[in-house]
Coordinates of C-alpha atoms and ligand atoms in Angstrom, one line a residue:
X12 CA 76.0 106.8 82.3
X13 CA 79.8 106.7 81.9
X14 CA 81.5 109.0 84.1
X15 CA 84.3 110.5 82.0
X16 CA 87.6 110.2 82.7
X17 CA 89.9 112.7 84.4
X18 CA 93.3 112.3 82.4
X19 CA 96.4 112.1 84.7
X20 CA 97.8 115.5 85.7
X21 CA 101.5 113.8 85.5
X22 CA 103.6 112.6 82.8
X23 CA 105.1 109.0 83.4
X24 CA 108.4 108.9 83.1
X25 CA 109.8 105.0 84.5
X26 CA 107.9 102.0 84.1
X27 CA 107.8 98.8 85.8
X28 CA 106.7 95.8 83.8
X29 CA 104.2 93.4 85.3
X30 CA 103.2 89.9 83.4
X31 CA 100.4 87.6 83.3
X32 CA 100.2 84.3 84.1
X33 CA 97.9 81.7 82.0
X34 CA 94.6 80.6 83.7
X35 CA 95.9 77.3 84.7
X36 CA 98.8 79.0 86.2
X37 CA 96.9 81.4 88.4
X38 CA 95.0 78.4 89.8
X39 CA 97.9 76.5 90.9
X40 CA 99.5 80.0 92.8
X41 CA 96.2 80.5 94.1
X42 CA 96.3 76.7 95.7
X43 CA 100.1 77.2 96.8
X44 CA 98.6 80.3 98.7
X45 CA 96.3 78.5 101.1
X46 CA 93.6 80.6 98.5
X47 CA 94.8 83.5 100.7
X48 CA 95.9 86.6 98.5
X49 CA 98.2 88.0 101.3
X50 CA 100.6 84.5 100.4
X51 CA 100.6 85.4 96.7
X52 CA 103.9 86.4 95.0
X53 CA 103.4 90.1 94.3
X54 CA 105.2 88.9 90.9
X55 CA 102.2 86.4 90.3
X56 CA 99.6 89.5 90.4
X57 CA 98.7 91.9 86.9
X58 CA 96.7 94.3 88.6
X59 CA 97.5 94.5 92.7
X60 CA 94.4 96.0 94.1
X61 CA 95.6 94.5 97.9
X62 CA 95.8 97.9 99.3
X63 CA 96.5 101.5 98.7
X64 CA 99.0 101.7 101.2
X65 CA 102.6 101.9 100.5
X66 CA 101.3 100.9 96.9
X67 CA 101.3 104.5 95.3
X68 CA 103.7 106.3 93.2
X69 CA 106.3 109.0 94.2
X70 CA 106.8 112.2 92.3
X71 CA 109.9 113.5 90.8
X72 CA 110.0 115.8 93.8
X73 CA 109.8 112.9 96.2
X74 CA 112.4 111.2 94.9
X75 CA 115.0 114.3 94.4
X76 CA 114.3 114.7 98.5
X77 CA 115.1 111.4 99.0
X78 CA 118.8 111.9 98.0
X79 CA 118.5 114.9 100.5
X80 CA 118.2 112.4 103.7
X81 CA 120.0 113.7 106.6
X82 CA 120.7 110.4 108.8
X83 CA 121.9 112.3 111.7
X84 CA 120.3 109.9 114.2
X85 CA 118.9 113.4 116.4
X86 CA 117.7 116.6 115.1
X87 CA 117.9 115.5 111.2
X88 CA 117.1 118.4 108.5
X89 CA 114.2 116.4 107.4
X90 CA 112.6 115.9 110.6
X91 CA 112.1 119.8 110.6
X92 CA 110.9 119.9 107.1
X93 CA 108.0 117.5 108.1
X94 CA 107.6 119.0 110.8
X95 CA 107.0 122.5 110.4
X96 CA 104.8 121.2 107.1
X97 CA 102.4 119.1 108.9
X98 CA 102.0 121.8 111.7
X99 CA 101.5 124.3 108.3
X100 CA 98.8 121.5 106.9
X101 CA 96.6 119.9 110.0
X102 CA 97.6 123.3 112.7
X103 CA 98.8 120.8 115.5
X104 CA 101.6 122.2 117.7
X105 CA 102.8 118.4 118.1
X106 CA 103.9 116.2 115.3
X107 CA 105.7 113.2 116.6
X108 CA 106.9 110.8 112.9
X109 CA 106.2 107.0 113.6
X110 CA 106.9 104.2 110.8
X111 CA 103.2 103.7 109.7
X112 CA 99.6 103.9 110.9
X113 CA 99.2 100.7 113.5
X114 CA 102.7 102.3 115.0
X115 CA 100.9 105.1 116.0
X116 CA 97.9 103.2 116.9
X117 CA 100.5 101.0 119.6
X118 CA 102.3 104.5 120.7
X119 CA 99.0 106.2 121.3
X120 CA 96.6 103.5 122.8
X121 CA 97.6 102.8 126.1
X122 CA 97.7 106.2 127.0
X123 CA 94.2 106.6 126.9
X124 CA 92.6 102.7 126.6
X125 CA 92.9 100.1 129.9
X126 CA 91.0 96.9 130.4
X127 CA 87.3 98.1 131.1
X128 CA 87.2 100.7 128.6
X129 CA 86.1 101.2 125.4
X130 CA 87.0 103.1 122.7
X131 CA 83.9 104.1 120.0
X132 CA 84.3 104.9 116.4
X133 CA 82.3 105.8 113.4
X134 CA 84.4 102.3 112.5
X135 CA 87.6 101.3 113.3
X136 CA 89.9 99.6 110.7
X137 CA 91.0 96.3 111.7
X138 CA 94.4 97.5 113.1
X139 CA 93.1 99.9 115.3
X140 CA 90.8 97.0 116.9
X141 CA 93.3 95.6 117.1
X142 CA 95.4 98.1 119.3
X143 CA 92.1 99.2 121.1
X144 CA 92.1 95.1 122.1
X145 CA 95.7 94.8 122.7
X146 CA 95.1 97.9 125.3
X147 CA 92.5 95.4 127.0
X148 CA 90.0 97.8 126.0
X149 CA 86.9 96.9 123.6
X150 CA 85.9 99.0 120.5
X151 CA 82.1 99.4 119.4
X152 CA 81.0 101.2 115.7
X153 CA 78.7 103.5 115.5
X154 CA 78.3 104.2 112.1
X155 CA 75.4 106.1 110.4
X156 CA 72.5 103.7 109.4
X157 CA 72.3 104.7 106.0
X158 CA 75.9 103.3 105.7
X159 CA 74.5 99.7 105.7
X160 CA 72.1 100.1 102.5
X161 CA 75.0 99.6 100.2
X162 CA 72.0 100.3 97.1
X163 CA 70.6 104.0 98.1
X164 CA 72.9 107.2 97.8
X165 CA 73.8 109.3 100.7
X166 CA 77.0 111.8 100.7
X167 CA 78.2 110.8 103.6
X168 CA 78.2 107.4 105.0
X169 CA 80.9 107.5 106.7
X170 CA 79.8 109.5 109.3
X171 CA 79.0 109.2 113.4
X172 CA 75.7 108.0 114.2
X173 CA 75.4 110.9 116.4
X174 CA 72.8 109.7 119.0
X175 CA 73.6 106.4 119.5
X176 CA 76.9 107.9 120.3
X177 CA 75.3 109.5 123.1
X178 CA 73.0 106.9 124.3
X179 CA 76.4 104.7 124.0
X180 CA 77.9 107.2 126.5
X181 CA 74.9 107.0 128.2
X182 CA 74.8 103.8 129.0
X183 CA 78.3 102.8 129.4
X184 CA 79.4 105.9 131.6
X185 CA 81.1 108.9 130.3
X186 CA 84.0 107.6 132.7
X187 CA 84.4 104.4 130.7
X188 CA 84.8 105.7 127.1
X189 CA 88.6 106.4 126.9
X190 CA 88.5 107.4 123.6
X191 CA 86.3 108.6 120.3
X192 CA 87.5 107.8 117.2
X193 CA 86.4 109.5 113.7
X194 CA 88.1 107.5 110.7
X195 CA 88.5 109.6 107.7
X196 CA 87.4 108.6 105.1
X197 CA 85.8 105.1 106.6
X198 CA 87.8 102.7 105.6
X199 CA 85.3 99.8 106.5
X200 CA 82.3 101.2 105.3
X201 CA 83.8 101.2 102.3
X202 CA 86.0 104.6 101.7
X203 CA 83.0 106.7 102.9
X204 CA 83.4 110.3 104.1
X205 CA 82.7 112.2 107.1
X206 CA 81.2 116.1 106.3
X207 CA 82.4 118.3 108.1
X208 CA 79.0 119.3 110.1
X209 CA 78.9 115.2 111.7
X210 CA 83.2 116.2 113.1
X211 CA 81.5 119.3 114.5
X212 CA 78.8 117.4 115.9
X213 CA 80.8 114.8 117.2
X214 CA 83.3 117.4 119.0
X215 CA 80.6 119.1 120.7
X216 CA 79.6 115.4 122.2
X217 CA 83.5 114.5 123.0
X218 CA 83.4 118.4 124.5
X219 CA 80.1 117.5 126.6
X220 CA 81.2 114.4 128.3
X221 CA 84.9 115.4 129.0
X222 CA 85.9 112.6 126.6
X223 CA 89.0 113.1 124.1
X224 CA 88.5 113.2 119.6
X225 CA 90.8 111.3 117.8
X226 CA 91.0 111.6 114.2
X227 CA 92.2 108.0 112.5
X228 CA 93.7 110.4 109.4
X229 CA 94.8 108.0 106.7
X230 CA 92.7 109.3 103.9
X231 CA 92.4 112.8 105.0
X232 CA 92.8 114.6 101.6
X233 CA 90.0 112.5 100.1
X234 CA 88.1 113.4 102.8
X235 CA 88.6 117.2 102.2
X236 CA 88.0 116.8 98.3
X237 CA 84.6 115.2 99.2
X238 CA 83.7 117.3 101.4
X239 CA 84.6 120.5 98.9
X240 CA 82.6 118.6 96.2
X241 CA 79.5 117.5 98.0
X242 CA 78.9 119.7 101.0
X243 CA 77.0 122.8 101.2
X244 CA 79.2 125.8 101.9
X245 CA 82.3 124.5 101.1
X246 CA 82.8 124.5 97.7
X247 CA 84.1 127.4 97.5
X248 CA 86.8 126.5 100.6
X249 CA 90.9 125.2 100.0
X250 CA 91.6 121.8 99.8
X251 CA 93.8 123.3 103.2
X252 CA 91.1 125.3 104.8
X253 CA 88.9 122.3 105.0
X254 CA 91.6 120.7 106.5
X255 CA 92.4 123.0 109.0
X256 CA 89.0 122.8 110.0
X257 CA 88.6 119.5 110.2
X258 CA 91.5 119.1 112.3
X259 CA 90.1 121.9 114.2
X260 CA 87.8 119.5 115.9
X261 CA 89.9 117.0 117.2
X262 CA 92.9 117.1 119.9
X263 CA 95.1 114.6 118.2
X264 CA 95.3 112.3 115.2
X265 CA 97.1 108.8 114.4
X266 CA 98.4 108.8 110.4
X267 CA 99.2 105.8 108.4
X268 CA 101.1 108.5 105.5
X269 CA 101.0 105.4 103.4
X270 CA 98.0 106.4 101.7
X271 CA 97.0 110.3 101.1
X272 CA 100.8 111.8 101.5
X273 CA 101.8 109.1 98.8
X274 CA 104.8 107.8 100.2
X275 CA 106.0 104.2 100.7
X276 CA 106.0 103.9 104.4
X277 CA 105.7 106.4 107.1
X278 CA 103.2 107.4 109.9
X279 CA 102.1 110.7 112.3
X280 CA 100.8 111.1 115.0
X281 CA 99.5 114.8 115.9
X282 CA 98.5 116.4 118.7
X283 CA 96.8 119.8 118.7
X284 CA 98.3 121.5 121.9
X285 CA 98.3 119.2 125.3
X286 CA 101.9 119.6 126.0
X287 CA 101.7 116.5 128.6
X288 CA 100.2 114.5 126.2
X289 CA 103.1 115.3 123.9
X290 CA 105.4 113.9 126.6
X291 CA 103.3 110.6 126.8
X292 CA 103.4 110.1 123.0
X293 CA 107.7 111.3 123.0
X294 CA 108.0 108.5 126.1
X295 CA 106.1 105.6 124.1
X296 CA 108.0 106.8 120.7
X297 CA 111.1 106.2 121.7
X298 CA 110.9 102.1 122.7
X299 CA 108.7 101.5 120.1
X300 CA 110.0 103.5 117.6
X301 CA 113.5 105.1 117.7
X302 CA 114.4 108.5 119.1
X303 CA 111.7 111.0 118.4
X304 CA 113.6 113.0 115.7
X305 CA 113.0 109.8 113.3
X306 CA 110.5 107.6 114.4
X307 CA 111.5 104.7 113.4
X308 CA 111.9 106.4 109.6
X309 CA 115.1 107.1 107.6
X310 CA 115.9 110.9 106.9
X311 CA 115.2 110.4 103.7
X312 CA 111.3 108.8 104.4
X313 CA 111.2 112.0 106.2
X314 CA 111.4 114.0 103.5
X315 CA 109.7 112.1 101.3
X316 CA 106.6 112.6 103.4
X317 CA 107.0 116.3 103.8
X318 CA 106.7 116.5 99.8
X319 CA 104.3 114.1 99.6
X320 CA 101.8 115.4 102.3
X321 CA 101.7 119.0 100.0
X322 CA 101.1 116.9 96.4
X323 CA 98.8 114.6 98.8
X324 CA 95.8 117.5 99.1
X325 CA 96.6 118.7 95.7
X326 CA 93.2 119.8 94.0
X327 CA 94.1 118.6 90.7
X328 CA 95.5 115.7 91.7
X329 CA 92.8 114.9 94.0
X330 CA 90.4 115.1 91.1
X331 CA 91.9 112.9 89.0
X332 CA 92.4 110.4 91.9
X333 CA 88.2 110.6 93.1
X334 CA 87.4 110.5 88.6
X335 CA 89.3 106.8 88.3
X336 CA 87.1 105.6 91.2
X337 CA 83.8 107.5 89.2
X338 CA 85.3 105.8 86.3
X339 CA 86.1 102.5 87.4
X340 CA 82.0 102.6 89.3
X341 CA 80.2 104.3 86.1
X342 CA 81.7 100.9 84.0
X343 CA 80.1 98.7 86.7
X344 CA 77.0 100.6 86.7
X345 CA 76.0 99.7 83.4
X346 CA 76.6 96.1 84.0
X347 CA 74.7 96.3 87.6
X348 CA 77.2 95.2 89.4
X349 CA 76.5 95.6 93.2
X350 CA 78.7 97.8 95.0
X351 CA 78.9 100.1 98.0
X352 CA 77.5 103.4 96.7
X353 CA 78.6 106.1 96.1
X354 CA 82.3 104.7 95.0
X355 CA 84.5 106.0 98.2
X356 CA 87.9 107.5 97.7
X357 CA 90.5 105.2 97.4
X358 CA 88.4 101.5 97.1
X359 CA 85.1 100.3 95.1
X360 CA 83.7 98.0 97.8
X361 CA 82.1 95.1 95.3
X362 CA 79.0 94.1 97.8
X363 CA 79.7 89.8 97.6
X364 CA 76.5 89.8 100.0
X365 CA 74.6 91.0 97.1
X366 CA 76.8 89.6 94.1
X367 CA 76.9 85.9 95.4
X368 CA 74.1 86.0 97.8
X369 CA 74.1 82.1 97.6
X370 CA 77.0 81.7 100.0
X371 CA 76.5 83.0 103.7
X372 CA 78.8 84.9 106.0
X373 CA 80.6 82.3 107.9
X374 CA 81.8 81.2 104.3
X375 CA 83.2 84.4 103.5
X376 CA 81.6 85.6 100.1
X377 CA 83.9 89.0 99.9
X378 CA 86.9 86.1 100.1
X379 CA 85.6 84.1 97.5
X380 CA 85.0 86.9 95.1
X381 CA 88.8 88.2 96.1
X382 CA 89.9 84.4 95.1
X383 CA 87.4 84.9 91.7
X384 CA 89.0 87.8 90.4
X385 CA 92.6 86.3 90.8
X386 CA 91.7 83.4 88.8
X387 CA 89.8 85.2 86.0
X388 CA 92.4 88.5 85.7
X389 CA 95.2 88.0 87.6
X390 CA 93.9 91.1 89.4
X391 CA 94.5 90.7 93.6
X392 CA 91.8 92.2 95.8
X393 CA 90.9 91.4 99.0
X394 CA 88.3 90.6 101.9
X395 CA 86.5 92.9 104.1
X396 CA 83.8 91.5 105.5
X397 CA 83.1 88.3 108.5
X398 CA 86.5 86.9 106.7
X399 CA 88.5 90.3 108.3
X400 CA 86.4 90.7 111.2
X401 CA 87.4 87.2 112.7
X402 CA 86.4 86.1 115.8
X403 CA 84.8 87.6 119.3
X404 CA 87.7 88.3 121.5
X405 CA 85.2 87.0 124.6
X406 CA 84.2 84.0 123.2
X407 CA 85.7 83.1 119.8
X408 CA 82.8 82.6 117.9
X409 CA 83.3 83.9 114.3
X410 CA 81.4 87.2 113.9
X411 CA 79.1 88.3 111.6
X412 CA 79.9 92.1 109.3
X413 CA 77.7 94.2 108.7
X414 CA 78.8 94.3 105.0
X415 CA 80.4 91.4 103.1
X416 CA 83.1 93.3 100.6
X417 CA 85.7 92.5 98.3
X418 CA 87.5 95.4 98.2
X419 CA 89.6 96.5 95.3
X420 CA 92.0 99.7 96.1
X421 CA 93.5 101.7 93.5
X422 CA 97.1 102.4 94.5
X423 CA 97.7 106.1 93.5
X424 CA 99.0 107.5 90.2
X425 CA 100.0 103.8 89.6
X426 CA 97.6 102.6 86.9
X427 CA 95.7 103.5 83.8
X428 CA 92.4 103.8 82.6
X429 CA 92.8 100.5 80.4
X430 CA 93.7 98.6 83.8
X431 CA 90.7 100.0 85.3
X432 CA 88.8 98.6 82.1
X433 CA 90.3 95.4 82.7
X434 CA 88.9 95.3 86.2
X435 CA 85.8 96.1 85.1
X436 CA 85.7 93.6 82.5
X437 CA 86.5 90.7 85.0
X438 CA 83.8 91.6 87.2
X439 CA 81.5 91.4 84.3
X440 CA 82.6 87.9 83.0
X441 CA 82.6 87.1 86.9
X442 CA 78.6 88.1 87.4
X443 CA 77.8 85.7 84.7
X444 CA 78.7 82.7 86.5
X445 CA 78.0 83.7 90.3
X446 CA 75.5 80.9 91.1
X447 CA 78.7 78.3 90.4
X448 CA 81.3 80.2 92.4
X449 CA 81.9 78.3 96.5
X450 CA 82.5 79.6 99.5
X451 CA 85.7 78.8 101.7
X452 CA 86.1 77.8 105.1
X453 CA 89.1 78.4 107.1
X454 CA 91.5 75.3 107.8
X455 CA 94.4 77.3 110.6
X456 CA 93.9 81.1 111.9
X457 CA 96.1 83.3 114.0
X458 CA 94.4 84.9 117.1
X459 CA 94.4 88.2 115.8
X460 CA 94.5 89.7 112.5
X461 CA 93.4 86.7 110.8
X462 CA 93.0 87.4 107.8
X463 CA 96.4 88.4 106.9
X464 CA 98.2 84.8 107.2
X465 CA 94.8 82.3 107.7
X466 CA 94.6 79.4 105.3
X467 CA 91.5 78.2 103.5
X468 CA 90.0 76.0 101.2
X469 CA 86.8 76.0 98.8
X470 CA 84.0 74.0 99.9
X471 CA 82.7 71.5 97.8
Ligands
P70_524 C1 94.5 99.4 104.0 C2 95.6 99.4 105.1 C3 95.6 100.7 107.1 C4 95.0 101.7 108.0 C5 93.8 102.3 107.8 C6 93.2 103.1 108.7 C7 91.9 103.8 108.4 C8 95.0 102.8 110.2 C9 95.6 101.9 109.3 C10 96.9 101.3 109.6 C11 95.9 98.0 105.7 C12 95.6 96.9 104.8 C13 94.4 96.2 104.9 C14 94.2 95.2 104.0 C15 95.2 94.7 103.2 C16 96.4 95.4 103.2 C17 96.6 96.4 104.0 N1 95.0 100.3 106.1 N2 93.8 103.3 109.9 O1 94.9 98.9 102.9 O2 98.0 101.9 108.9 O3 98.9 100.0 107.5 O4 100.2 102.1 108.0 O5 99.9 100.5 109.8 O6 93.1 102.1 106.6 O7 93.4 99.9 104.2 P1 99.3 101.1 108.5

């Protein structure tokens, strides 16, 4: 059934036009890009579904505190605003500002990851991989089984597999896991949530075996709203008391604010009370990131992200955002198009495994259906599947996902429900000719992060 729309609890007030290209246009960008999406123009894109970070749109309130920077290079105004409000929101003593997520992935990694450790999540996104690698540690998901039948519902498939994490610990020695991380949502299991019972459970494992919590905090809000909407004794709980207690369970967090506070660019990093850790993360900040009073932010980004992390856990607003994701899945529904399901929070995961089970995983079917939907809408996705995961650090073989996606990420309070129609609609016309559509192979990769500047080409 169609799941009705929430209509936008804003007014839109400036506009940006975006074009379309012909079909024999997009072809030719799409060729120029090495038929990677991260090369495309942004110009060359109608609907840019790349990411929801940095993508979204500020508020009127956002943009009056920008004028309000205070560019003292120590002790700026703003730095105090978002201070004091993300202590208010997430009840951390600590909140040290970075410039976005994989900052405060590098400032907060090596303090606790070293060659010969390993650092487990429900599922780490591919930056924090990344940084758990660059530490020299290795990083092992342990997400929930059910998360891997993208067909069947379950609330909360983004959660811990709870004993594997302990047989994990188990068998690799308490002494060897430097870190747990719990991603909220999970990104990589396509937007899933954690409830809140799984953070509790997973605290009282971290608490066991001596072992720090780390919450990877990106999507935070839309974890709350789900957790509100779809867990038993909280739906009567704040958008903020769900936080708190979320938060409760941890003893620090990384933030990329790019996504759920709504702002352009910005990162946190948190810490609940452990005053030396606080002087670890202060020492790192200021190398990497500018003194700790900015973070490698302007005093007007600052501010910016104080505002946005109050409209970011917003009720109204949050229900809005989680109804164009019901939306955009009801309209794929009735044509039985495959997808991660439930819809998570801030992506439909389209399930290319299923969609165009023709082509296998070392030729990247969530990157040819990325590459499909450019040249049928103009509409820019992209891979997360074997394509992202790249190769074994140990041995460079490519490695095989457990899911084959092509994500499509709605930036926030950026487009309407006739864009999500025509997403919809390009999907559709796409299922109809699946059995003709190739898979790619890749012709130069980085070492790490591949997917971002690799080049490919269809096979025929
Ligand atoms: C995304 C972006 C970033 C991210 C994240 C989680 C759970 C940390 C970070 C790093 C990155 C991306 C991916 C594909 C295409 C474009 C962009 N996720 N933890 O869109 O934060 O980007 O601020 O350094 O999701 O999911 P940051």
């Amino acid at each position: 059934m169609k799941s009705k729309y929430i209509a936008e609890p804003f007014r839109i007030k400036m506009v940006e036009p975006i074009k379309t290209l012909s079909f024999e246009e997009r072809l030719k960008k799409i060729e120029e890009a090495h038929y990677n999406l991260f090369y495309l123009d942004s110009e060359d894109v109608y609907i840019d579904l790349l990411s929801d970070s940095g993508t979204g749109a500020m508020s009127t309130e956002q943009w009056a505190g920008m004028m309000k920077g205070d560019e003292a290079y120590s002790g700026s105004v703003n730095y105090k605003h978002l201070v004091k409000t993300a202590q208010e929101i997430f009840g951390y003593k600590y909140i040290q500002p970075v410039h976005q997520g994989r900052a405060a992935e590098k400032v907060v990694m090596p303090i606790f990851l070293k060659p010969g450790k390993y650092a487990i999540a429900n599922m780490h996104f591919d930056t924090t991989r990344a940084h758990v690698e660059i530490a020299g540690a290795r990083a092992i998901d342990c997400v929930v089984p059910e998360a891997l039948d993208t067909k069947t519902y379950s609330p909360f498939k983004g959660n811990m597999d709870t004993k594997r994490l302990v047989k994990l610990i188990e068998e690799y020695g308490a002494e060897n896991i430097g870190l747990i991380i719990m991603t909220i949502t999970n990104n990589s299991a396509g937007g899933q949530p954690v409830s809140m019972e799984n953070m509790r459970e997973t605290s009282e494992i971290a608490k066991k075996y001596n072992i720090p919590l780390l919450i990877d905090a990106a999507r935070f809000a839309e974890n709350a709203y789900f957790i509100k909407t779809r867990e038993k004794g909280y739906e009567n709980k704040s958008i903020r008391e769900i936080v708190l207690e979320m938060f409760s369970y941890a003893q620090l967090f990384t933030m990329s604010s790019k996504k759920d506070a709504i702002v352009n660019i910005g990162g946190l990093i948190g810490i609940k009370d452990d005053e030396e850790l606080y002087e670890k993360v202060k020492s790192n900040t200021i190398p990497y990131e500018g003194f700790i009073s900015y973070g490698g932010l302007a005093g007007r980004d600052l501010e910016a992200l104080a505002i946005g992390l109050k409209e970011g856990i917003d009720f109204n607003y949050l229900r809005y955002r989680i109804g164009q994701m019901e939306y955009l899945a009801s309209r794929l529904d009735e044509a039985g198009i495959p997808y991660q399901y439930p819809v998570g929070g801030h992506a439909i995961f389209i399930d290319a495994k299923r969609l165009l089970p023709h082509i296998p995983y070392y030729e990247f079917p969530g990157q040819a259906l990325a590459v499909e939907l450019y040249k049928e809408a103009g509409i820019r996705g992209c891979d997360v599947g074997s394509y992202m995961l790249g190769n074994d650090p140990d041995t460079g073989k490519q490695l095989q996902a457990e899911f084959e996606f092509t994500r499509l990420a709605v930036p926030r309070r950026v487009y309407t429900q006739a864009h999500l129609d025509v997403i919809a609609d390009a999907l559709i016309a796409i299922k109809e000719r699946a059995d003709s559509i190739k898979g790619y192979k890749i012709t130069w990769e980085p070492k790490i992060l591949r997917h971002f500047t690799a080049k490919l080409k269809p096979i025929e």
